[in-house]
Coordinates of C-alpha atoms in Angstrom, one line a residue:
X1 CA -3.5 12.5 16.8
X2 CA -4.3 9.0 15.0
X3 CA -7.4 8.7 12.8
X4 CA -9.1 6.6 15.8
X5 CA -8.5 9.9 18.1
X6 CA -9.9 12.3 16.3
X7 CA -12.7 10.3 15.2
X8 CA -14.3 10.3 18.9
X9 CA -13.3 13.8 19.1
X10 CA -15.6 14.3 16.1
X11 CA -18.2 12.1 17.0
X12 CA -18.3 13.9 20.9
X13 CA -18.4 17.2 18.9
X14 CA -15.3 17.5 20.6
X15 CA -13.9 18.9 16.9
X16 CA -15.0 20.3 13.7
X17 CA -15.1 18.1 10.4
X18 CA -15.0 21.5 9.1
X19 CA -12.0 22.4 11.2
X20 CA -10.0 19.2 10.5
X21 CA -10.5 19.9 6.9
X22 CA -8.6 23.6 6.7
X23 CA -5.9 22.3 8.5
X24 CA -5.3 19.4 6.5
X25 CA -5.7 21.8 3.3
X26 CA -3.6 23.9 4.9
X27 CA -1.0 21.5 5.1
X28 CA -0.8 20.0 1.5
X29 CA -0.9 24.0 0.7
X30 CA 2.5 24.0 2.7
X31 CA 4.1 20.9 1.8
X32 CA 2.7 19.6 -1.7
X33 CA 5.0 21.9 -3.7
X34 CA 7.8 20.6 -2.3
X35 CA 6.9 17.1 -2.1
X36 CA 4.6 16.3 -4.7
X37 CA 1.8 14.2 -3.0
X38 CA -1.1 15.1 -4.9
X39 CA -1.8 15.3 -8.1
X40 CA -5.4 17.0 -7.8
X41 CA -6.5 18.6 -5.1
X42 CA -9.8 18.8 -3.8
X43 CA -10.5 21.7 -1.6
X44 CA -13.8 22.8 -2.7
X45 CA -15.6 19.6 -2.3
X46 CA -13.6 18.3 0.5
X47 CA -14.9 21.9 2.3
X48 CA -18.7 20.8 1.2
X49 CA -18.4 17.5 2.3
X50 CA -16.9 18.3 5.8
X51 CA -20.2 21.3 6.2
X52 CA -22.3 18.2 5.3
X53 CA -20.7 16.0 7.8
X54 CA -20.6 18.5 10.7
X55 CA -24.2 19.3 10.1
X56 CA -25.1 15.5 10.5
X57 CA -23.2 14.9 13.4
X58 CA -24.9 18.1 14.9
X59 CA -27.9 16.4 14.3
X60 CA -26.6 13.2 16.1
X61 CA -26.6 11.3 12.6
X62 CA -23.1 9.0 12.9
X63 CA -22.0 7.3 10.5
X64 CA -19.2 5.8 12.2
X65 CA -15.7 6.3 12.7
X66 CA -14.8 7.8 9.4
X67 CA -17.1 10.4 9.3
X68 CA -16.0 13.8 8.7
X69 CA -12.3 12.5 8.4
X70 CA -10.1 13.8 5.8
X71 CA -9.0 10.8 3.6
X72 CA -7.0 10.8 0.4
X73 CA -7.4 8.0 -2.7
X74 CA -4.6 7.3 -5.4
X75 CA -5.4 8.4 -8.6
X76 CA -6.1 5.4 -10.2
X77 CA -9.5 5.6 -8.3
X78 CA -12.7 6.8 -10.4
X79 CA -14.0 9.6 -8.6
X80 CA -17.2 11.0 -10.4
X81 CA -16.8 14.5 -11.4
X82 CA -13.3 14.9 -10.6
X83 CA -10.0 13.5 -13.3
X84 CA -8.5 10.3 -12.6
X85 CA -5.3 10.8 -14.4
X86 CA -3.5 7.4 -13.1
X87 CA -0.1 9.1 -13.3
X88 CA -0.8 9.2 -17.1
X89 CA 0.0 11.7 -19.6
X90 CA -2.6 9.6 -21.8
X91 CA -5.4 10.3 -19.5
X92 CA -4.5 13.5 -18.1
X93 CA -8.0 14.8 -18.8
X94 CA -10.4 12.3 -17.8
X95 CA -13.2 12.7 -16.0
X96 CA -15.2 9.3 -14.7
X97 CA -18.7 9.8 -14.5
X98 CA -19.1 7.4 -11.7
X99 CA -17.1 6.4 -8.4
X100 CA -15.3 3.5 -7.7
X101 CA -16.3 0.9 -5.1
X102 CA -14.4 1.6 -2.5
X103 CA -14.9 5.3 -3.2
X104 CA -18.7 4.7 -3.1
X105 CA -17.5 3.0 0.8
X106 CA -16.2 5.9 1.6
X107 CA -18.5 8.7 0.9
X108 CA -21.3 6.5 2.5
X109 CA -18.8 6.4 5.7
X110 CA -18.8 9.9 5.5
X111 CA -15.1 10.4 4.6
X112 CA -14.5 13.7 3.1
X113 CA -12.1 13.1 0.0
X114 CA -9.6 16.1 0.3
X115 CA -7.7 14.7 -3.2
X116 CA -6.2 12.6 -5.2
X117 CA -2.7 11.4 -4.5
X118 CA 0.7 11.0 -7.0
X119 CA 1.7 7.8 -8.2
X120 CA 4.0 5.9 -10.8
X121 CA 2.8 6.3 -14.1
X122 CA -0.1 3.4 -14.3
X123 CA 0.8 2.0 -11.0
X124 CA 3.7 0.4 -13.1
X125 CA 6.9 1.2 -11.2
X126 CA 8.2 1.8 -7.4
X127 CA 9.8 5.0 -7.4
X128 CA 6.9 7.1 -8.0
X129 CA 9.4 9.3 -10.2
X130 CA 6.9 10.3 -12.8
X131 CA 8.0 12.4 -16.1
X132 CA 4.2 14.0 -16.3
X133 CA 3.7 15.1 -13.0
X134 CA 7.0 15.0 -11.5
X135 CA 8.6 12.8 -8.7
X136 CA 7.0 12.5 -5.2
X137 CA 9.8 13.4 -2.9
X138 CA 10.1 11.5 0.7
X139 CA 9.4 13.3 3.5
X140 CA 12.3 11.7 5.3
X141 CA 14.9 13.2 3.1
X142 CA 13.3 14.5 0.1
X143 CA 16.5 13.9 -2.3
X144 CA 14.8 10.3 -1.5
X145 CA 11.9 8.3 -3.9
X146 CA 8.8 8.1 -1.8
X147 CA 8.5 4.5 -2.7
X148 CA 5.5 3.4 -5.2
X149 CA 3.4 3.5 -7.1
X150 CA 1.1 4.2 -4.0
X151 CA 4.0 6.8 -2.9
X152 CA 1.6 10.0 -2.8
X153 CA -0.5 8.2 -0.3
X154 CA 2.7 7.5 1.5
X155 CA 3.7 11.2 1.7
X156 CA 0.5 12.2 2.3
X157 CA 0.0 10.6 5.4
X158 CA 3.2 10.8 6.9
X159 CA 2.9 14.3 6.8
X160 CA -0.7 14.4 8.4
X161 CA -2.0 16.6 4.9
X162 CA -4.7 13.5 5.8
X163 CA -5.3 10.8 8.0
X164 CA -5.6 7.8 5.5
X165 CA -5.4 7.1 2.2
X166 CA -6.4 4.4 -0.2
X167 CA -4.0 2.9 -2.5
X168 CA -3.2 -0.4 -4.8
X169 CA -0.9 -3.1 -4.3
X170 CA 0.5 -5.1 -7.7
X171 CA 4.1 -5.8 -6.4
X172 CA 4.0 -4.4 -3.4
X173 CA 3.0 -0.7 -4.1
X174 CA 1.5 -0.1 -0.9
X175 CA 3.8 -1.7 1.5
X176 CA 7.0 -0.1 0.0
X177 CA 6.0 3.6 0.6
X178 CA 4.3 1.9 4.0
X179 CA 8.4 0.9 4.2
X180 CA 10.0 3.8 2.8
X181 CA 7.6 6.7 4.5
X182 CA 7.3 4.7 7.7
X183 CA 3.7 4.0 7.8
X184 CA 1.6 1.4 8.0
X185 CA 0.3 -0.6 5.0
X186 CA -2.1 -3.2 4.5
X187 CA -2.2 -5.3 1.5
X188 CA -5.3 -7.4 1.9
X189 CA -6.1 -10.8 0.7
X190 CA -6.5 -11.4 -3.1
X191 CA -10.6 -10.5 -3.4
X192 CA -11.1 -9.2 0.2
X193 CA -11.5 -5.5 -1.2
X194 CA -13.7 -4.8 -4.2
X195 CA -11.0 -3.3 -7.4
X196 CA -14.4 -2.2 -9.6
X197 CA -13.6 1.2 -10.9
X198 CA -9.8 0.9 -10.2
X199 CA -8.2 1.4 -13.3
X200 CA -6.1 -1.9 -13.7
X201 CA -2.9 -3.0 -13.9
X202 CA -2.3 -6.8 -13.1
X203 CA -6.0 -8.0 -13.2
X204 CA -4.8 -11.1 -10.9
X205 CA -2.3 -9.9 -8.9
X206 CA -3.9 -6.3 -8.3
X207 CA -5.1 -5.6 -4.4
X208 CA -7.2 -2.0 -2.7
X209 CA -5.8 -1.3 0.4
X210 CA -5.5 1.2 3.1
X211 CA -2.3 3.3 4.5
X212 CA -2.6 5.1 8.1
X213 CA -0.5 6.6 10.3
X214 CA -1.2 3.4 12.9
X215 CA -2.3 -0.4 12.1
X216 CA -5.6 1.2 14.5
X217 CA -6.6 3.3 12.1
X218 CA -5.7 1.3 8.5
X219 CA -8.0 -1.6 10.5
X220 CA -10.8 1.0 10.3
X221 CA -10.9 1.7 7.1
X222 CA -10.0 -2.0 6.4
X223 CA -13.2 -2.7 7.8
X224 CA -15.1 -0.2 5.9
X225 CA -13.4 -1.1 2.5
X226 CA -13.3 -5.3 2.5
X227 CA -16.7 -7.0 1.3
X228 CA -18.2 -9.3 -1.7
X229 CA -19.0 -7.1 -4.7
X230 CA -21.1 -9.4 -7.0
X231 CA -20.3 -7.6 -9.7
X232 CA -16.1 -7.8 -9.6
X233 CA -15.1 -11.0 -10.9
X234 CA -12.2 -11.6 -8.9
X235 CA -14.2 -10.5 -5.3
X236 CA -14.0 -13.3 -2.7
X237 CA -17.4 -14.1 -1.4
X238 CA -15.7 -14.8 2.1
X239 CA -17.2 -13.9 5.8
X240 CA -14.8 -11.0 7.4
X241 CA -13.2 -12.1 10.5
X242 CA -14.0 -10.6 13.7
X243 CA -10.9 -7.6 14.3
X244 CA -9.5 -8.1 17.7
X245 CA -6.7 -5.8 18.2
X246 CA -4.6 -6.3 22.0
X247 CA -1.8 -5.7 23.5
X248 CA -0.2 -9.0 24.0
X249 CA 0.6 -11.8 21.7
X250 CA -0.1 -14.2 24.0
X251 CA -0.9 -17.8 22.2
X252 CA -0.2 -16.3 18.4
X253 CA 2.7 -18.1 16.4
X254 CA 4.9 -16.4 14.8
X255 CA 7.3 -17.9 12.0
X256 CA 10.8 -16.2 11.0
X257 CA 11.5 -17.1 7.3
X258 CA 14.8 -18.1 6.8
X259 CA 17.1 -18.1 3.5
X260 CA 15.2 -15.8 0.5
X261 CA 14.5 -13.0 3.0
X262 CA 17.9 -13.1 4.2
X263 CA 19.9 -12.7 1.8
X264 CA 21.1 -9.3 0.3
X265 CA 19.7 -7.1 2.6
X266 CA 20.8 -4.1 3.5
X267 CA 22.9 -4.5 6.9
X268 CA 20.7 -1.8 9.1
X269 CA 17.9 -3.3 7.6
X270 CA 19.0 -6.8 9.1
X271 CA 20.2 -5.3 12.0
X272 CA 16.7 -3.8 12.9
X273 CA 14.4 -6.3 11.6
X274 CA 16.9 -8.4 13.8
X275 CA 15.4 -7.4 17.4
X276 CA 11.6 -8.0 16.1
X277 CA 11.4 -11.4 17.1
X278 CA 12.2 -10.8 20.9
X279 CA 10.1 -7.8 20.9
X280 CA 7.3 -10.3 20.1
X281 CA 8.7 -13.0 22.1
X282 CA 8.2 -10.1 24.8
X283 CA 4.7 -9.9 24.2
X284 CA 3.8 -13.7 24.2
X285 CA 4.8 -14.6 21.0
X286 CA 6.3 -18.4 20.4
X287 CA 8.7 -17.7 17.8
X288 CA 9.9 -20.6 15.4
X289 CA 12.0 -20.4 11.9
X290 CA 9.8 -21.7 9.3
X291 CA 11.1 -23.2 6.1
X292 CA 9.0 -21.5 2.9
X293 CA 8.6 -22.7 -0.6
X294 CA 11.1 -21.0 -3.3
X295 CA 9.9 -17.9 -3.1
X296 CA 12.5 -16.9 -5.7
X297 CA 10.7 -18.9 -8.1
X298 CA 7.1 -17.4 -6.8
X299 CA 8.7 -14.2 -7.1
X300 CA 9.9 -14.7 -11.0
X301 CA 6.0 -16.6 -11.7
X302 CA 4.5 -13.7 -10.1
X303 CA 7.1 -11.2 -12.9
X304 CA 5.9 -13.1 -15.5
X305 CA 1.9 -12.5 -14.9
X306 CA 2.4 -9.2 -14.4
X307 CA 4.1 -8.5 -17.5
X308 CA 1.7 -10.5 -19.4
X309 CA -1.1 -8.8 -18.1
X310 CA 0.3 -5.5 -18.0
X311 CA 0.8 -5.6 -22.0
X312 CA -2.5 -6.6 -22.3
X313 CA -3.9 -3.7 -20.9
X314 CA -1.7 -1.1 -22.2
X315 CA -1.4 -2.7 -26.0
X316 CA -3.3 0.0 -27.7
X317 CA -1.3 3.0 -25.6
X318 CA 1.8 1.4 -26.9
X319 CA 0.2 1.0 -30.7
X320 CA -1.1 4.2 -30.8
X321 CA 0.4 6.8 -28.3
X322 CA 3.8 5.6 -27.9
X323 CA 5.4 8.6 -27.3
X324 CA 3.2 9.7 -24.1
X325 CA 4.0 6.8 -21.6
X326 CA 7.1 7.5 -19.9
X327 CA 10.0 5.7 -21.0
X328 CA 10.3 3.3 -18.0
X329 CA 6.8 2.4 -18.4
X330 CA 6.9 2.0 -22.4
X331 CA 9.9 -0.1 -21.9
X332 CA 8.0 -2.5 -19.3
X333 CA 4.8 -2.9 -21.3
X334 CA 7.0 -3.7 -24.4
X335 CA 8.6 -6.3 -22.4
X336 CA 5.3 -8.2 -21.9
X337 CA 5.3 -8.9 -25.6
X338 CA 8.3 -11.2 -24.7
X339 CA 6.4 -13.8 -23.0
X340 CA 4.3 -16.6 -24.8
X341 CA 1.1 -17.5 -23.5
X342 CA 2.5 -21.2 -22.8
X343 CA 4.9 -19.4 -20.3
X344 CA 1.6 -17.6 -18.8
X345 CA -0.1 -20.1 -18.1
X346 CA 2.5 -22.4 -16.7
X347 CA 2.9 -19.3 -14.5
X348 CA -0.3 -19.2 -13.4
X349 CA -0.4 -23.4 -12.8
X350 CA 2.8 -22.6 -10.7
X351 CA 1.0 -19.7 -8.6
X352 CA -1.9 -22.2 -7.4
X353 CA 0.6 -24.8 -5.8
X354 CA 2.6 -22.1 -4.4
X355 CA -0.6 -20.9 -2.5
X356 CA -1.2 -24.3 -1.5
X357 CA 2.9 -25.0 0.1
X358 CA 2.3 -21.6 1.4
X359 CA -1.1 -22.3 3.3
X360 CA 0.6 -25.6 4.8
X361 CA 3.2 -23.4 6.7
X362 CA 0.5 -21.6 8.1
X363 CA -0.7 -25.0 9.9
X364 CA 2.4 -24.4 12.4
X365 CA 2.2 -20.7 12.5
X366 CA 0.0 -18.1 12.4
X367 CA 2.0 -15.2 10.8
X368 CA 5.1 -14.6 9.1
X369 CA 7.5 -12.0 9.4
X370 CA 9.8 -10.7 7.0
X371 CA 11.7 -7.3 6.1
X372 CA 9.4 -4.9 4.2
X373 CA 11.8 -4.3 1.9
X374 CA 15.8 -5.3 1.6
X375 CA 17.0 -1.7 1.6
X376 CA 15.4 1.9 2.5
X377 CA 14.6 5.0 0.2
X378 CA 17.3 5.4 -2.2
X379 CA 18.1 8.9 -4.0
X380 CA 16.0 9.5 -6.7
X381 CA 17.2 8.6 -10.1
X382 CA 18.8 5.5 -8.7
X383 CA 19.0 2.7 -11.2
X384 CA 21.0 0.4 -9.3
X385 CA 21.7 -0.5 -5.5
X386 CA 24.8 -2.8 -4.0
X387 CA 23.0 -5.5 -1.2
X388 CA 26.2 -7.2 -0.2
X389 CA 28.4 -7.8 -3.0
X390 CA 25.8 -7.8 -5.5
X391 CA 24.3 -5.2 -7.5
X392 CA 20.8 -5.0 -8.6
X393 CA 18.1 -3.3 -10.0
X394 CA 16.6 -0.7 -7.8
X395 CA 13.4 -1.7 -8.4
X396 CA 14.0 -5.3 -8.7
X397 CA 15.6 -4.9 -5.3
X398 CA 12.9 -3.3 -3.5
X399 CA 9.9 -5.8 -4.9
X400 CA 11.8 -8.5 -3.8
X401 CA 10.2 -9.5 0.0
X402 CA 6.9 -8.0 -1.6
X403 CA 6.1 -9.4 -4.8
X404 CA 5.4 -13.0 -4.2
X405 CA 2.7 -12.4 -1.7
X406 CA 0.8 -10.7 -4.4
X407 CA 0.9 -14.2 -6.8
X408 CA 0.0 -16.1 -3.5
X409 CA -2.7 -13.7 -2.7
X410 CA -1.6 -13.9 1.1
X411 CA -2.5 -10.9 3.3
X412 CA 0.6 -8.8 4.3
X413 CA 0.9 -5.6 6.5
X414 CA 4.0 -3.7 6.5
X415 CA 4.6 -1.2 9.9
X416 CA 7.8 0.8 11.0
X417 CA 10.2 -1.3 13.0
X418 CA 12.9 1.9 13.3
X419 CA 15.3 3.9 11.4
X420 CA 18.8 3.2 10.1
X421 CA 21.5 5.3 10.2
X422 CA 20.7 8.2 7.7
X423 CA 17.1 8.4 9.4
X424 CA 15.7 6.7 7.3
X425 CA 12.5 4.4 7.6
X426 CA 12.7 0.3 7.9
X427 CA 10.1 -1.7 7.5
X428 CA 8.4 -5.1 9.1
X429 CA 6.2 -7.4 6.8
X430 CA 3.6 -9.2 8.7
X431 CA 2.2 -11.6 6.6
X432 CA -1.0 -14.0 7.0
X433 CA -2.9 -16.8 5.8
X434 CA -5.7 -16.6 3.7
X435 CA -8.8 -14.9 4.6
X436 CA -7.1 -13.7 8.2
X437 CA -6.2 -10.3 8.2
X438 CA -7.1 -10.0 11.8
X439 CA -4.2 -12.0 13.0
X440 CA -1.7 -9.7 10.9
X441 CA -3.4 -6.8 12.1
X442 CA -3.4 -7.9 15.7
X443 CA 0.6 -8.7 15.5
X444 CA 1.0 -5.7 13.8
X445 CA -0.9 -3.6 16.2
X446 CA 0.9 -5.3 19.2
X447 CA 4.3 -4.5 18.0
X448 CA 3.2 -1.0 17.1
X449 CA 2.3 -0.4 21.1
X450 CA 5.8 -2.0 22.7
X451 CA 7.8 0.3 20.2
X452 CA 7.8 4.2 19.6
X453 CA 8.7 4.4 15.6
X454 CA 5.2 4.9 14.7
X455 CA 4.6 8.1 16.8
X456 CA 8.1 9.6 14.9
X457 CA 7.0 12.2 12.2
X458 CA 9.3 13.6 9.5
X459 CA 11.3 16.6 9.7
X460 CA 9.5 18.4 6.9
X461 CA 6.8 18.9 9.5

């Protein structure tokens, strides 16, 4: 069952908060040790918080469709009382005294918070191969990365050990383990979902968003999460658009970008992203090939902030405690120092008329698609892949479709659209314009109904 199902199960009484709870701690019991998901695990609470949702409900008290649902948020998240580690070594032993805003969302919806889930160390890497806590293992083969830095939120729902989770976006760290662990991931627009009390990475480029089993049930907590927090600086005072979610794609416009997302891919990656356009095309769809701005370059100005600002944050771990940040992650920050502030800001000049070329092709569509990423989960310990005849960077490679939309700010939703020849999840980017996540949610949603690949679940379970 989907997070939507059991909801009205819940909410007719139909099904135990307390129930749902066990189950799902029952499950990370049985699969967290071999894949890794969590980093700290909440059972005590979560058990409180589900005997305090039950009793509500009994009492006819609802507050709506999260209530009593077991949810799981990265650990980057503050969560009062409980350590927020953020894959670190460095702050293995912190405690926040207060929650996060979309934490805060959360426990008011009355989502019982069953842990906090594995990531790359400081959300700064895709693999979610961590030398503190260990790797997260895919639950598709788990010889595989889980895809990152969100990749314990990944894991976590496809293996049902919850029904959601919250996770953060930078590069594209929620819709590559959406890709790799064949779930859905939304990426919101750039201010839609409050980031107060999310430890940072890339102050302009970082995103909150959900993961869920369905595009149904990451709209639900989409709608719970997004709202103007006065007190964020980067939080987008913007009216949320009305969520219409149907069947048919009748009247909606959808654009196939042509050239950078076509090239070195992965051929059962193009071979399955292939047949999406007729599937929509099926549903009412006009499908068109749009011509996009050089989203290499957006891809490279997008690099460049991020390394920046990642050095920025992380200067005084790398002047003082050195030798506890992972070597990947040392050697990132370190690069950061390479970049002069003229190149910054020239990057940041570029990301505004990117935005702007970007927001004109939206006049003659009203979504884009693209692959999720150009390949699927590769063995852990990979350091580089062959797309085609070239070789690159494994984690160069798989940032590549998702990066740029995190300079633009443009909302993007990646969903399963099948599985390649190992078994292996691939995944569709749905991307929007500005402010209009209910389009890409309504394509994505559509999609998700004419196709099966969302209802697969991995062999582990």
């Amino acid at each position: 069952m989907n997070l939507a199902d059991v909801a009205a199960q819940v909410r007719n009484k139909q099904i135990s908060p307390v129930e749902l709870t066990e189950q799902a701690l029952q499950r990370i019991a049985q699969l967290n040790p071999l894949l890794n998901a969590f980093i700290t695990i909440t059972a005590e609470s979560a058990l409180r918080e589900a005997r305090q949702a039950e009793s509500e409900i009994m009492k006819g008290e609802n507050r709506g469709p999260l209530h009593g649902i077991p949810i799981s948020v990265k650990d980057l998240m503050y969560t009062a009382g409980v350590r927020t580690t953020a894959g670190s070594k460095i702050m293995a032993d912190f405690i926040p005294d207060h929650d996060a805003v979309v934490v805060t969302k959360l426990r008011e919806a009355g989502a019982v918070m069953v842990g906090k889930t594995a990531m790359h160390e400081f959300a700064y890497g895709i693999t979610n191969d961590n030398p503190h806590y260990g790797p997260t293992r895919n639950p598709w083969n788990p010889q595989r990365v889980s895809g990152g830095s969100s990749g314990g939120a990944g894991v976590a729902v496809a293996t049902e050990m919850c029904f959601a989770a919250l996770g953060t976006d930078t590069g594209g760290s929620i819709r590559i383990p959406g890709s790799f662990c064949g779930v859905a991931g939304l990426k919101p627009s750039f201010g839609r979902i409050s980031c107060r009390g999310v430890y940072p990475l890339g102050p302009t480029l970082d995103h909150v968003g959900p993961m869920a089993r369905s595009v149904v049930d990451a709209g639900i907590l989409y709608q719970v999460l997004s709202g103007f927090d006065p007190e964020d600086g980067y939080s987008a005072d913007r009216p949320a658009t009305e969520i219409s979610l149907r069947k048919s794609l009748q009247g909606l416009r959808v654009g196939v970008a042509e050239d950078y997302f076509n090239r070195d891919v992965h051929p059962e990656v193009a071979r399955l992203f292939s047949r999406v356009p007729a599937v929509m095309e099926d549903l009412g769809a006009s499908i068109s090939t749009v011509k996009l701005p050089d989203m290499a370059a957006l891809t490279e100005v997008s690099r460049t902030a991020l390394l920046v600002e990642g050095h920025a944050g992380h200067a005084q771990h790398l002047a003082e405690r050195p030798d506890e940040l992972g070597a990947d992650v040392r050697l990132i920050i370190e690069r950061g120092k390479e970049i002069s502030a003229r190149d910054y800001v020239l990057a940041q000049l570029a990301r505004n008329q990117f935005r702007i070329a970007l927001e004109k092709v939206f006049a003659s569509v009203d979504v884009l698609i693209t692959p999720a990423t150009p390949l699927t989960a590769f063995p852990i310990g990979t350091r580089n892949v062959m797309l085609g005849k070239t070789e690159e960077d494994a984690r160069t490679a798989a940032t590549r479709f998702t990066r740029c939309f995190n300079a633009s700010g443009h909302p993007a939703l990646s969903v399963c659209c099948g599985f390649d020849a190992d078994s292996l999840p691939v995944g569709l980017q749905i991307v929007g314009r500005m402010w209009d996540e209910a389009s890409v949610l309504h394509a994505g949603y559509a999609y998700e109904q004419a196709t099966e690949w969302h209802t697969r679940r991995p062999p582990v379970i």
